[in-house]
Short mmCIF file of C-alpha atoms in Angstrom, two decimals:
data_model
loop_
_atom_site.label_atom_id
_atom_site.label_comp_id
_atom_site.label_asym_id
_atom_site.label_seq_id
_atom_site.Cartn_x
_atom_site.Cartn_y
_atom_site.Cartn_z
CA UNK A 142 136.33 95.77 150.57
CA UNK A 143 134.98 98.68 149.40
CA UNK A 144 133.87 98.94 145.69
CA UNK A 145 136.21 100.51 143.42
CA UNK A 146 135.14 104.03 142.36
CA UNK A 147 136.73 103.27 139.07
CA UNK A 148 134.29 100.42 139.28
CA UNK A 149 130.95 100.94 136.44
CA UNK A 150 127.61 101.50 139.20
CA UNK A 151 126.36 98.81 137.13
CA UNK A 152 127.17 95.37 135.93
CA UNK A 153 128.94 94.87 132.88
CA UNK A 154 126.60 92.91 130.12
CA UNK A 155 128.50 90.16 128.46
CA UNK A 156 127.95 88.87 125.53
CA UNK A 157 126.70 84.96 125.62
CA UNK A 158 129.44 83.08 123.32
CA UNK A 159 131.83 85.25 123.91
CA UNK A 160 132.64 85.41 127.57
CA UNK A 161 135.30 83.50 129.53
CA UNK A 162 132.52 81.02 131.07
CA UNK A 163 131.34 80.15 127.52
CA UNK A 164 134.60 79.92 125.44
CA UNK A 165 135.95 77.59 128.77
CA UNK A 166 132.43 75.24 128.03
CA UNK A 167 133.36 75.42 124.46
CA UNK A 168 136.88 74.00 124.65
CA UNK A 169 135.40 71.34 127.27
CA UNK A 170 133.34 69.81 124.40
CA UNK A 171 136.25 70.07 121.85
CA UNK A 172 138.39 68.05 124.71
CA UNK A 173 135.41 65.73 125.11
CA UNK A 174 135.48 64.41 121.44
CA UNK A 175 139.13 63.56 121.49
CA UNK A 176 139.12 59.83 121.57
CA UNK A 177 141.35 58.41 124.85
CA UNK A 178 144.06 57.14 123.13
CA UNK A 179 143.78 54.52 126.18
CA UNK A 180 141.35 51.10 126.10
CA UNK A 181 138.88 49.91 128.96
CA UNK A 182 137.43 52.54 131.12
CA UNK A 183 140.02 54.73 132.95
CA UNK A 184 139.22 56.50 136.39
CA UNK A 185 139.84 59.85 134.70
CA UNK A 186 138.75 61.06 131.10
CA UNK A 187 140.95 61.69 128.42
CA UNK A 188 139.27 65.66 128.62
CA UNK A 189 139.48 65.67 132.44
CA UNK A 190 143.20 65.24 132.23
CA UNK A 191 143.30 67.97 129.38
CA UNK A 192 141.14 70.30 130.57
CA UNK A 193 143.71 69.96 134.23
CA UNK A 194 146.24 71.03 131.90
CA UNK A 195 144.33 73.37 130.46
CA UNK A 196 143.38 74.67 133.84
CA UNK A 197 146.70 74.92 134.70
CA UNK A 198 148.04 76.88 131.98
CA UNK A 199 144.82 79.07 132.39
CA UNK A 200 145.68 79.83 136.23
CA UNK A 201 149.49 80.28 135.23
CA UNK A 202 150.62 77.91 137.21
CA UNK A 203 154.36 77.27 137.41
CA UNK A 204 154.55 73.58 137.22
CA UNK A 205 152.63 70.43 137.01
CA UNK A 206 153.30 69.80 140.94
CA UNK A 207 152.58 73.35 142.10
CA UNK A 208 149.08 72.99 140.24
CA UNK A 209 148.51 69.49 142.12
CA UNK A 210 149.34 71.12 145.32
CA UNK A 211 147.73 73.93 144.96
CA UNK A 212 144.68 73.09 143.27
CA UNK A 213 144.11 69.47 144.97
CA UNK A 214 141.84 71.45 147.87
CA UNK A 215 139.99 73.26 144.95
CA UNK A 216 138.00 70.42 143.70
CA UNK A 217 134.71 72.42 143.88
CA UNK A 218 136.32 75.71 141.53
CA UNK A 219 137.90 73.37 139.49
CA UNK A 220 134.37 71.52 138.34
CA UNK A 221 132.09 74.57 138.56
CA UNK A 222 134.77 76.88 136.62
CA UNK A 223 136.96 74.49 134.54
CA UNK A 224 134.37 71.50 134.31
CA UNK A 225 136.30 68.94 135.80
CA UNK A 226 135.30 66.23 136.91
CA UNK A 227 138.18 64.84 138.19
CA UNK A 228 141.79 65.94 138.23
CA UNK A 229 144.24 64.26 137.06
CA UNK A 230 147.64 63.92 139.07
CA UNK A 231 151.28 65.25 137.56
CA UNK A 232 152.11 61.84 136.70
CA UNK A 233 148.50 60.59 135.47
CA UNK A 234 148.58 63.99 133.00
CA UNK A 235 151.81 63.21 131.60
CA UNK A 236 151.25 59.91 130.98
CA UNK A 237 147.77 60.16 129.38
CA UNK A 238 148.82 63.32 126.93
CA UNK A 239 151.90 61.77 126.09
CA UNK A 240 150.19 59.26 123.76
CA UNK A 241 148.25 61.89 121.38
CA UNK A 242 149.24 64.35 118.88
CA UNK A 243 148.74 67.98 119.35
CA UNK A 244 146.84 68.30 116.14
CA UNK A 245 144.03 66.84 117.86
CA UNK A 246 143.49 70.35 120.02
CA UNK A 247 143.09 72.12 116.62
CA UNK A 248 139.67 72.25 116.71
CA UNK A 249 139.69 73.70 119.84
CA UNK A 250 141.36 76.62 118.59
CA UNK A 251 139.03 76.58 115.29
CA UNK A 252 136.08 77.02 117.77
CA UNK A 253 137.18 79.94 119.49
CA UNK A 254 138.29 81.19 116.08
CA UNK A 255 135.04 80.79 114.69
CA UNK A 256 133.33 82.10 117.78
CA UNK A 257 135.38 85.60 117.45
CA UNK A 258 134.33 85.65 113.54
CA UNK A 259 130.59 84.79 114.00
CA UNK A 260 130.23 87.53 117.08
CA UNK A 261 132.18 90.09 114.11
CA UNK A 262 134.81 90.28 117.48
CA UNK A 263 137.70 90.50 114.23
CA UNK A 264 136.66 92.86 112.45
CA UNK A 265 138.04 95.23 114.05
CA UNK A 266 141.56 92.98 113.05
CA UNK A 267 141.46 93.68 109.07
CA UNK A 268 143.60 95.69 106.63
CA UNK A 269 143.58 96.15 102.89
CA UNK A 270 139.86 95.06 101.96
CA UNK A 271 139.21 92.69 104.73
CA UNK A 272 142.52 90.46 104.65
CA UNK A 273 144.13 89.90 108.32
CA UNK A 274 147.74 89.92 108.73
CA UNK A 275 149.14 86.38 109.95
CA UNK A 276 152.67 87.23 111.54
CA UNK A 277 154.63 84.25 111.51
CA UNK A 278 158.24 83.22 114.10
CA UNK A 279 160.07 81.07 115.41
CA UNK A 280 161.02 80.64 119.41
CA UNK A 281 162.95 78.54 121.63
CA UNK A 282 160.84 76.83 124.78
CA UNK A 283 163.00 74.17 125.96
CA UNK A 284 167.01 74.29 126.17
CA UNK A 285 169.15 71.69 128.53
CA UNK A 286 172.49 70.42 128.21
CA UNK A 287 171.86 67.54 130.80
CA UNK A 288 167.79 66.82 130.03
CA UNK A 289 166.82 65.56 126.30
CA UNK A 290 164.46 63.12 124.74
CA UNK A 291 164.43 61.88 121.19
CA UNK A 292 162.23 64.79 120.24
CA UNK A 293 165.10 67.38 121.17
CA UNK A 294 166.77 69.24 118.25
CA UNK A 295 170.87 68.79 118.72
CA UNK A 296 173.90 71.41 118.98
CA UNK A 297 177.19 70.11 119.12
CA UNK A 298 179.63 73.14 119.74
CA UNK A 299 183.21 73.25 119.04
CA UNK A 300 184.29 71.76 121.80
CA UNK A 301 182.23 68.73 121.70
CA UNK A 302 179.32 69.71 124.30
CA UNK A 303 176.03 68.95 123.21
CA UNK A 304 172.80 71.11 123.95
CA UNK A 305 169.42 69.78 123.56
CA UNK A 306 166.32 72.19 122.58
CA UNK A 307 162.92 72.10 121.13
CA UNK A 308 161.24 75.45 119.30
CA UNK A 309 158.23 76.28 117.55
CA UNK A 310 156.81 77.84 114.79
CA UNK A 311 154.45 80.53 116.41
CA UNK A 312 151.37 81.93 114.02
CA UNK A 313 148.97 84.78 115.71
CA UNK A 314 146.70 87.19 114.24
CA UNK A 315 148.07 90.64 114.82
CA UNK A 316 147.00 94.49 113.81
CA UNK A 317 149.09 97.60 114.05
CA UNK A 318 146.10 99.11 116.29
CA UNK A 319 145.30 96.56 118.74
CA UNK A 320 147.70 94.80 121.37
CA UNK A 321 145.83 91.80 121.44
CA UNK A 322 146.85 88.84 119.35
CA UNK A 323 144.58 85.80 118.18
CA UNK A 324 146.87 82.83 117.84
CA UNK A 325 146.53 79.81 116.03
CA UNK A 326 148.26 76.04 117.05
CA UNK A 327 151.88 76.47 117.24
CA UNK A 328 153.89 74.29 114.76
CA UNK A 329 156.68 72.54 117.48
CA UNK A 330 160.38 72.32 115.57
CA UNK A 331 161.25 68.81 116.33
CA UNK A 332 162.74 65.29 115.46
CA UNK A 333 160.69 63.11 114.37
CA UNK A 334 160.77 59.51 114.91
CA UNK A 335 163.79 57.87 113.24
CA UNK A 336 165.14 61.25 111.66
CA UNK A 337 168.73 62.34 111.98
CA UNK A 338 168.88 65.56 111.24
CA UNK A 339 166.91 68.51 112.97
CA UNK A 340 164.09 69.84 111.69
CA UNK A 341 164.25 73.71 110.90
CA UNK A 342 162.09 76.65 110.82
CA UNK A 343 161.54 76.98 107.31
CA UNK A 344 159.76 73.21 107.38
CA UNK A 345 158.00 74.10 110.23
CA UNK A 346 156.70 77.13 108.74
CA UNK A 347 155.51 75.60 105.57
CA UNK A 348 153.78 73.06 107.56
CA UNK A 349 152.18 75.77 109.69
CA UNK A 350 150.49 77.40 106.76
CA UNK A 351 149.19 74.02 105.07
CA UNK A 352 147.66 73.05 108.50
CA UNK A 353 146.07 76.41 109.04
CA UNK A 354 144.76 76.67 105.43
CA UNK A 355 143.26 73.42 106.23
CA UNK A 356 141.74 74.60 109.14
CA UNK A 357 140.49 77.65 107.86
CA UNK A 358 140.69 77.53 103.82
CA UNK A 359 139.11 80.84 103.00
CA UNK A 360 140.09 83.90 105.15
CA UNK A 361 142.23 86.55 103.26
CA UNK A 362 145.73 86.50 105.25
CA UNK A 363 148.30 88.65 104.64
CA UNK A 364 151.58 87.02 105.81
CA UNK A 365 154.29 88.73 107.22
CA UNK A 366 157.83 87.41 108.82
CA UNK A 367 161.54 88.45 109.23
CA UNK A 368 163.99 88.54 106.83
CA UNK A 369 165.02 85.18 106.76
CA UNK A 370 161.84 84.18 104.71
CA UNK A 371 161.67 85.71 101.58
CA UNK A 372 163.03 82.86 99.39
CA UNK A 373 161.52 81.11 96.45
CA UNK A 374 160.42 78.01 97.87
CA UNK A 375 158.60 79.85 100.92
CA UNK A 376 157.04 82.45 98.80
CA UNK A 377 156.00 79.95 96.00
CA UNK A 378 154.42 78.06 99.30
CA UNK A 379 152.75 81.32 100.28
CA UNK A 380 151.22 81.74 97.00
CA UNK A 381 150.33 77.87 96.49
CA UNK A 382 148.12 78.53 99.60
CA UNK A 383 146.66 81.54 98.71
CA UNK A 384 148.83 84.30 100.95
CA UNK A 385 149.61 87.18 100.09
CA UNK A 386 152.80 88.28 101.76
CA UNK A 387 155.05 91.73 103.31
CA UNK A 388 158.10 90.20 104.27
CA UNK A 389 161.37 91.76 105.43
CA UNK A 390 164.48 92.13 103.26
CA UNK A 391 167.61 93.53 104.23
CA UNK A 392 170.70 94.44 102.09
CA UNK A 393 172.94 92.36 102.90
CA UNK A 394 171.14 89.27 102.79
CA UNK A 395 169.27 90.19 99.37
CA UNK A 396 172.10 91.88 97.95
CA UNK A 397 171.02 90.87 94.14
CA UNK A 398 167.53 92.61 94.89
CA UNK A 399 169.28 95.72 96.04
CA UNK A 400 171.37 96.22 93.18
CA UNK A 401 168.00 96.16 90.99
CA UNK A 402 166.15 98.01 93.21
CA UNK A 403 169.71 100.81 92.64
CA UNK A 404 169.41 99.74 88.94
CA UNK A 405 165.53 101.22 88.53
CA UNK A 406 166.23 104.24 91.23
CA UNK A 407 168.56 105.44 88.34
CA UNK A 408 166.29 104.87 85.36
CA UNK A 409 163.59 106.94 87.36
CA UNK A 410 161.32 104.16 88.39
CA UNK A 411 161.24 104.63 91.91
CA UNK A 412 158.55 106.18 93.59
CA UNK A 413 159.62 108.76 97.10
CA UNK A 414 157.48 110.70 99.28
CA UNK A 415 157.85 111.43 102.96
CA UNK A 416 155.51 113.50 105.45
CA UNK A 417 155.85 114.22 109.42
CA UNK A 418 153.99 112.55 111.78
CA UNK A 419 150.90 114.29 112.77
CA UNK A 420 151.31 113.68 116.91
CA UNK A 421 155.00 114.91 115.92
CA UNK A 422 156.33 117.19 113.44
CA UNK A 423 159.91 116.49 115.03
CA UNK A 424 159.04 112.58 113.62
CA UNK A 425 159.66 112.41 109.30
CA UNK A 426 158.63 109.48 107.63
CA UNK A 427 160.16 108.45 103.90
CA UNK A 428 159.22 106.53 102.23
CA UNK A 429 160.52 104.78 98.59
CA UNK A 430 159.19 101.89 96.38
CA UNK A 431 159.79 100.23 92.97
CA UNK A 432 157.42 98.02 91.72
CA UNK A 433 158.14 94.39 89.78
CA UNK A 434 161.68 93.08 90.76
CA UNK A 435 163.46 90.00 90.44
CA UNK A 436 163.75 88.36 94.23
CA UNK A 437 167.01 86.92 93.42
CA UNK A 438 169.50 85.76 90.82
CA UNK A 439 168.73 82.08 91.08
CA UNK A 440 164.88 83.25 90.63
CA UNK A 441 164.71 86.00 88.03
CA UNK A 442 160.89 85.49 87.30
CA UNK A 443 159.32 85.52 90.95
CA UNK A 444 158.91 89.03 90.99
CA UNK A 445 158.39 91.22 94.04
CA UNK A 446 157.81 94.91 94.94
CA UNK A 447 159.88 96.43 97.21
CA UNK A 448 158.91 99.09 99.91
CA UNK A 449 161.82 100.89 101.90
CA UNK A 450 161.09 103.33 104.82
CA UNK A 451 163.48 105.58 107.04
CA UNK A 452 161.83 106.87 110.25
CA UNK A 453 164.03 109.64 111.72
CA UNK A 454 163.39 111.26 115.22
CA UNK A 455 165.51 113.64 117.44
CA UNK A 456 166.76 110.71 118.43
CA UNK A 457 168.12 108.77 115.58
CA UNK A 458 167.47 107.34 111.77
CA UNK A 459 165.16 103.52 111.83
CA UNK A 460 165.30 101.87 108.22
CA UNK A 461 163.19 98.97 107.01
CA UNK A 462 162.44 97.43 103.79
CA UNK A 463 160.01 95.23 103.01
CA UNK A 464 159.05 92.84 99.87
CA UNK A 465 155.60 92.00 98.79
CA UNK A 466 153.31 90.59 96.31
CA UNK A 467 150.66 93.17 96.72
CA UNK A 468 151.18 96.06 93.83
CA UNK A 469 152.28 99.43 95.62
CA UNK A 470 151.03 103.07 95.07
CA UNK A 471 151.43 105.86 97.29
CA UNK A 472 147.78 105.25 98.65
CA UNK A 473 148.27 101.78 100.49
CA UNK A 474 152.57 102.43 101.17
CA UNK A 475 151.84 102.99 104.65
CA UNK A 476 149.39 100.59 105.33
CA UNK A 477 151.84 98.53 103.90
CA UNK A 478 154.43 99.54 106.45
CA UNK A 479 152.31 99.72 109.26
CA UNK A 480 151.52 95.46 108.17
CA UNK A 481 155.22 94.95 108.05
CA UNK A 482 155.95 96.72 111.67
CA UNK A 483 152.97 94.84 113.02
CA UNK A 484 155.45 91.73 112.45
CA UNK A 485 156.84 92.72 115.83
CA UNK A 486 153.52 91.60 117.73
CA UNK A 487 154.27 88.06 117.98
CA UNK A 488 157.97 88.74 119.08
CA UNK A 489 156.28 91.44 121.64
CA UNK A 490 152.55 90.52 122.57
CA UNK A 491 153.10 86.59 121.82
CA UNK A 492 156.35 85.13 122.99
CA UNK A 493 157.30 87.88 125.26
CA UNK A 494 153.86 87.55 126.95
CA UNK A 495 154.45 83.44 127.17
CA UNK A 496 157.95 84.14 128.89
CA UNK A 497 157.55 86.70 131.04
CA UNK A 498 154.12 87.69 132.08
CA UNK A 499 152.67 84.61 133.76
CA UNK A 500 152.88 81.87 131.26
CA UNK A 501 156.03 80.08 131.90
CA UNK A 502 156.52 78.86 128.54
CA UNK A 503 160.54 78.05 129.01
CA UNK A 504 159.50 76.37 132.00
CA UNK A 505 159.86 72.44 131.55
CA UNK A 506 156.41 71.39 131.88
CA UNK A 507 157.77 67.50 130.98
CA UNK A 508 159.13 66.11 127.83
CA UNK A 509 157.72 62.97 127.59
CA UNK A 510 159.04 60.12 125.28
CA UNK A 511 156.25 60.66 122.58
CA UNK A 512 153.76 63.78 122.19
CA UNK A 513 153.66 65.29 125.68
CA UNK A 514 156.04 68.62 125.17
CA UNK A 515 154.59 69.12 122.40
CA UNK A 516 150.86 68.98 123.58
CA UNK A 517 151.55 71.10 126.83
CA UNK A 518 152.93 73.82 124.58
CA UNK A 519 149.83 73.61 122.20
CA UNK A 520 147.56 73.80 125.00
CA UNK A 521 149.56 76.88 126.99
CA UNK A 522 149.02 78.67 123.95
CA UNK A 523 145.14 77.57 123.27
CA UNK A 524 145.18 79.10 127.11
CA UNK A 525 146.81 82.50 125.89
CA UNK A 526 144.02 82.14 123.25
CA UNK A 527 141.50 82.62 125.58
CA UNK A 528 142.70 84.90 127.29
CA UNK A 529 143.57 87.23 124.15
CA UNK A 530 139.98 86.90 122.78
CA UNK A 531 138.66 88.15 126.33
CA UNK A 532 141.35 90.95 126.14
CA UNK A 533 140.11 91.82 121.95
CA UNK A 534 136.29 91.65 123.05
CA UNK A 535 135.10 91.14 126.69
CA UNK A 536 134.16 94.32 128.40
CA UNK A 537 134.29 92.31 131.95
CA UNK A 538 137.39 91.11 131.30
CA UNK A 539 138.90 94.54 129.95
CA UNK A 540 137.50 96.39 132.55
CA UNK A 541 139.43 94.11 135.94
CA UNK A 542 142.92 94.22 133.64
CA UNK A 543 142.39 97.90 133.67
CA UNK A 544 141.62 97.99 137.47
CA UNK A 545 144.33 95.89 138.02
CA UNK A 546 146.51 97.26 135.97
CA UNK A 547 149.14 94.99 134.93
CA UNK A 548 148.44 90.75 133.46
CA UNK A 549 150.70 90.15 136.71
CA UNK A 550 148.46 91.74 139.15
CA UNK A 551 145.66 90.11 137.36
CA UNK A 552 146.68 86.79 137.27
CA UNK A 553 148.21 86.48 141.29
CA UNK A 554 144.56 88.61 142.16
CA UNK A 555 142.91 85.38 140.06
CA UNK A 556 145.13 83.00 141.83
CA UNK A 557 144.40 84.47 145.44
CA UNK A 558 140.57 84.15 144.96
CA UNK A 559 140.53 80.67 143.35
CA UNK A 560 142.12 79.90 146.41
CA UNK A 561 140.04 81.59 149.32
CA UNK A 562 136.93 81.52 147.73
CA UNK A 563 134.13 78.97 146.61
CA UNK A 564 133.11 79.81 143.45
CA UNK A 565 130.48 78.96 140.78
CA UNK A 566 131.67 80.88 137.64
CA UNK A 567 134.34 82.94 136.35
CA UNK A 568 131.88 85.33 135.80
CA UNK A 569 132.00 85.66 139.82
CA UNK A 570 135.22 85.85 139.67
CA UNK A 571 135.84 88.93 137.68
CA UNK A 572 132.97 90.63 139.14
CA UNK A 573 134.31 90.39 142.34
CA UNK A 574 137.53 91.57 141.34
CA UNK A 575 135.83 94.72 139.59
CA UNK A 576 133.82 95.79 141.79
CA UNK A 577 134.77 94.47 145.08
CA UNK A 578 133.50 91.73 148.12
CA UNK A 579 132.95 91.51 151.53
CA UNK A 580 135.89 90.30 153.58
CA UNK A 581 134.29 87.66 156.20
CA UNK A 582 136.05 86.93 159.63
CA UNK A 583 137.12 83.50 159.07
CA UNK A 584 135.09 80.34 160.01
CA UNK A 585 137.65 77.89 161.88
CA UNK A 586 137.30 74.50 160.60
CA UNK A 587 137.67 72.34 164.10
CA UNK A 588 137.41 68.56 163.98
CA UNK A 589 134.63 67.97 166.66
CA UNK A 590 134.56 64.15 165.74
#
């Protein structure tokens, strides 16, 4: 094959902690101080059997079996690019990452984290004097009527037929600029040992912002989620953890805040403004806000500013409105929007991505009677981690997803050469997928003994 004339004439300099090769080491060495959950000395390492699901997750792979099949021939790519020593069977995985909570992969996900912020790789991700925006959501991964375990979340319909389901809490760095998203450990919506009744996504997301202010107790976050957040125990959990928030209202569900927010447009307090998009003059944005409102009648002193916009094109009127603790003038309104839009990136470039471009997340990796659900989800999405720092800073990496074309092409291209191919990095990898490789006539492997 003939190099690609797309292809740079010269390679593509990478920078050393944050390349694929180096953030793979790094979460090798998280894996490795995980203490095995199991006693005496096992034939395969607690990390060998996470970094095989790891691996997996990393190669999109569709199912613990196809990755056994698949990969079983592959010993040599999986030690020289995954650092595995020794990989562990469908059955030996489950049974070993069934015993340990996902939490312990949080550091894993700190390290990367902290690898983006040292290397000034987020900067890039900030709003409003340096604050990210932390877009928070809930999805389904798992839904059966026939398969459950104890860790399913129940739905009993009308007619009596039950349907057994497990979500999470998502969490993911997002920017109105950039497609890439940096997520953090997802919070899995579950029951817990002995419980009754289902857990719910308003728990889940107050644990996911105690855990992640834990994890990482100063960065400025601005939080943003759908309109079924804004109520006083979530935004008085926001502000006990230092958050500051743009959260979607509508009408109808905040009807009390409406008729003050009609209440103040009458006495004059509301601020309006609009102005047509500069790419399109056919595209008007307006724009109205009133500062200091009560958020409900049940709450009348947690006050919140509320930001309405109407976005109308040839084709039709958009409306949004927004609440936040963050005072509003007409010099940070659209920002302000533009955070509250961005909420869309972890419905779009998060869950979408998980679902539909490669990931498999509704697939049924394995419930498990303990942890192990929950665990494969956590590390599918420490894999989509990876990969979405690469796509946010690695020039190798951006430059074969733009030859390419599409994360499809990409990841089948990956697949293909992991396959025919021994190799000693992913460094080689890429390059030979940028700029191109000799195709060999094959060497026929006869059995002369």
């Amino acid at each position: 094959m003939k190099p690609s004339k797309d292809a740079p004439s010269s390679k593509i300099r990478l920078r050393k902690h944050l390349n694929a090769d180096a953030m793979v080491r790094a979460v090798r060495r998280e894996f490795e101080k995980i203490p095995d959950p199991r006693k005496g000395t096992p034939q395969i390492s607690f990390a060998d059997a996470a970094m095989s699901a790891f691996a997996m997750f990393s190669l999109k792979d569709p199912s613990l079996p196809a990755f056994e099949k698949r990969w079983s021939a592959r010993d040599h790519n999986l030690h020289a690019l995954y650092h595995i020593e020794k990989v562990a069977s469908d059955s030996t995985m489950r049974e070993i990452l069934d015993e340990v909570s996902p939490y312990v992969f949080r550091p894993a996900f700190g390290e990367i984290f902290s690898r983006l912020q040292r290397g000034k790789a987020l900067d890039q991700m900030t709003v409003l004097d340096g604050r990210y925006i932390l877009a928070l959501d809930g999805t389904g991964y798992f839904s059966s009527e026939k398969v459950f375990s104890d860790a399913c979340l129940r739905k009993t319909s009308a007619t009596g037929k039950t349907t057994y389901s497990l979500q999470m809490m998502g969490a993911a760095l997002v920017h109105p600029d950039h497609k890439a998203v940096i997520p953090f450990p997802p919070e899995v919506i579950r029951r817990e040992d002995g419980d009754t009744k289902n857990d719910c996504e308003r728990n889940a997301a107050g644990r996911c912002i105690e855990n992640l202010r834990t994890d990482h107790p100063h960065i400025k976050l601005i939080v943003t989620e759908d309109a079924l957040s804004p109520n006083a125990p979530h935004i008085e959990t926001l502000k006990r953890f230092d958050c500051r928030f743009v959260l979607g209202v509508k009408p109808g569900d905040h009807a009390f805040l409406f008729e003050k927010a009609d209440e103040a447009i009458a006495e004059g307090r509301a601020v309006e403004f609009w102005h047509a998009a500069e790419d399109n003059p056919e595209t008007l944005h307006y724009f109205r806000f009133i500062n200091d409102l009560p958020l409900n009648k049940s709450h009348p002193d947690l006050r919140v500013n509320l930001l309405e916009y109407w976005q109308v094109t040839p084709k039709g009127l958009l409306r949004f409105s927004w609440v936040t603790d963050i005072l509003i003038r007409r010099e940070n309104a659209v920002t302000l929007m533009r955070i509250g839009r961005a909420r869309w990136r972890i419905e779009n470039e998060t869950f979408n991505t998980l679902k539909n471009q490669g990931y498999h997340l509704e697939h049924n990796y394995g419930l498990g009677r303990k942890h192990l659900s929950a665990v494969l989800v956590t590390l599918m999405m420490l894999a989509f981690c990876v990969d979405q720092s690469l796509q946010l800073c690695c020039p190798l990496f951006q430059a074969v997803w733009r030859k390419l074309q599409t994360k499809r092409d990409l990841w089948e291209r990956i697949r293909a050469m992991f396959w025919d191919f021994r190799l000693e990095s992913i460094r080689m990898l890429y390059e030979a997928l940028l700029y191109g490789y000799k195709r060999l006539t094959p060497i026929i492997a006869y059995n002369t003994s």
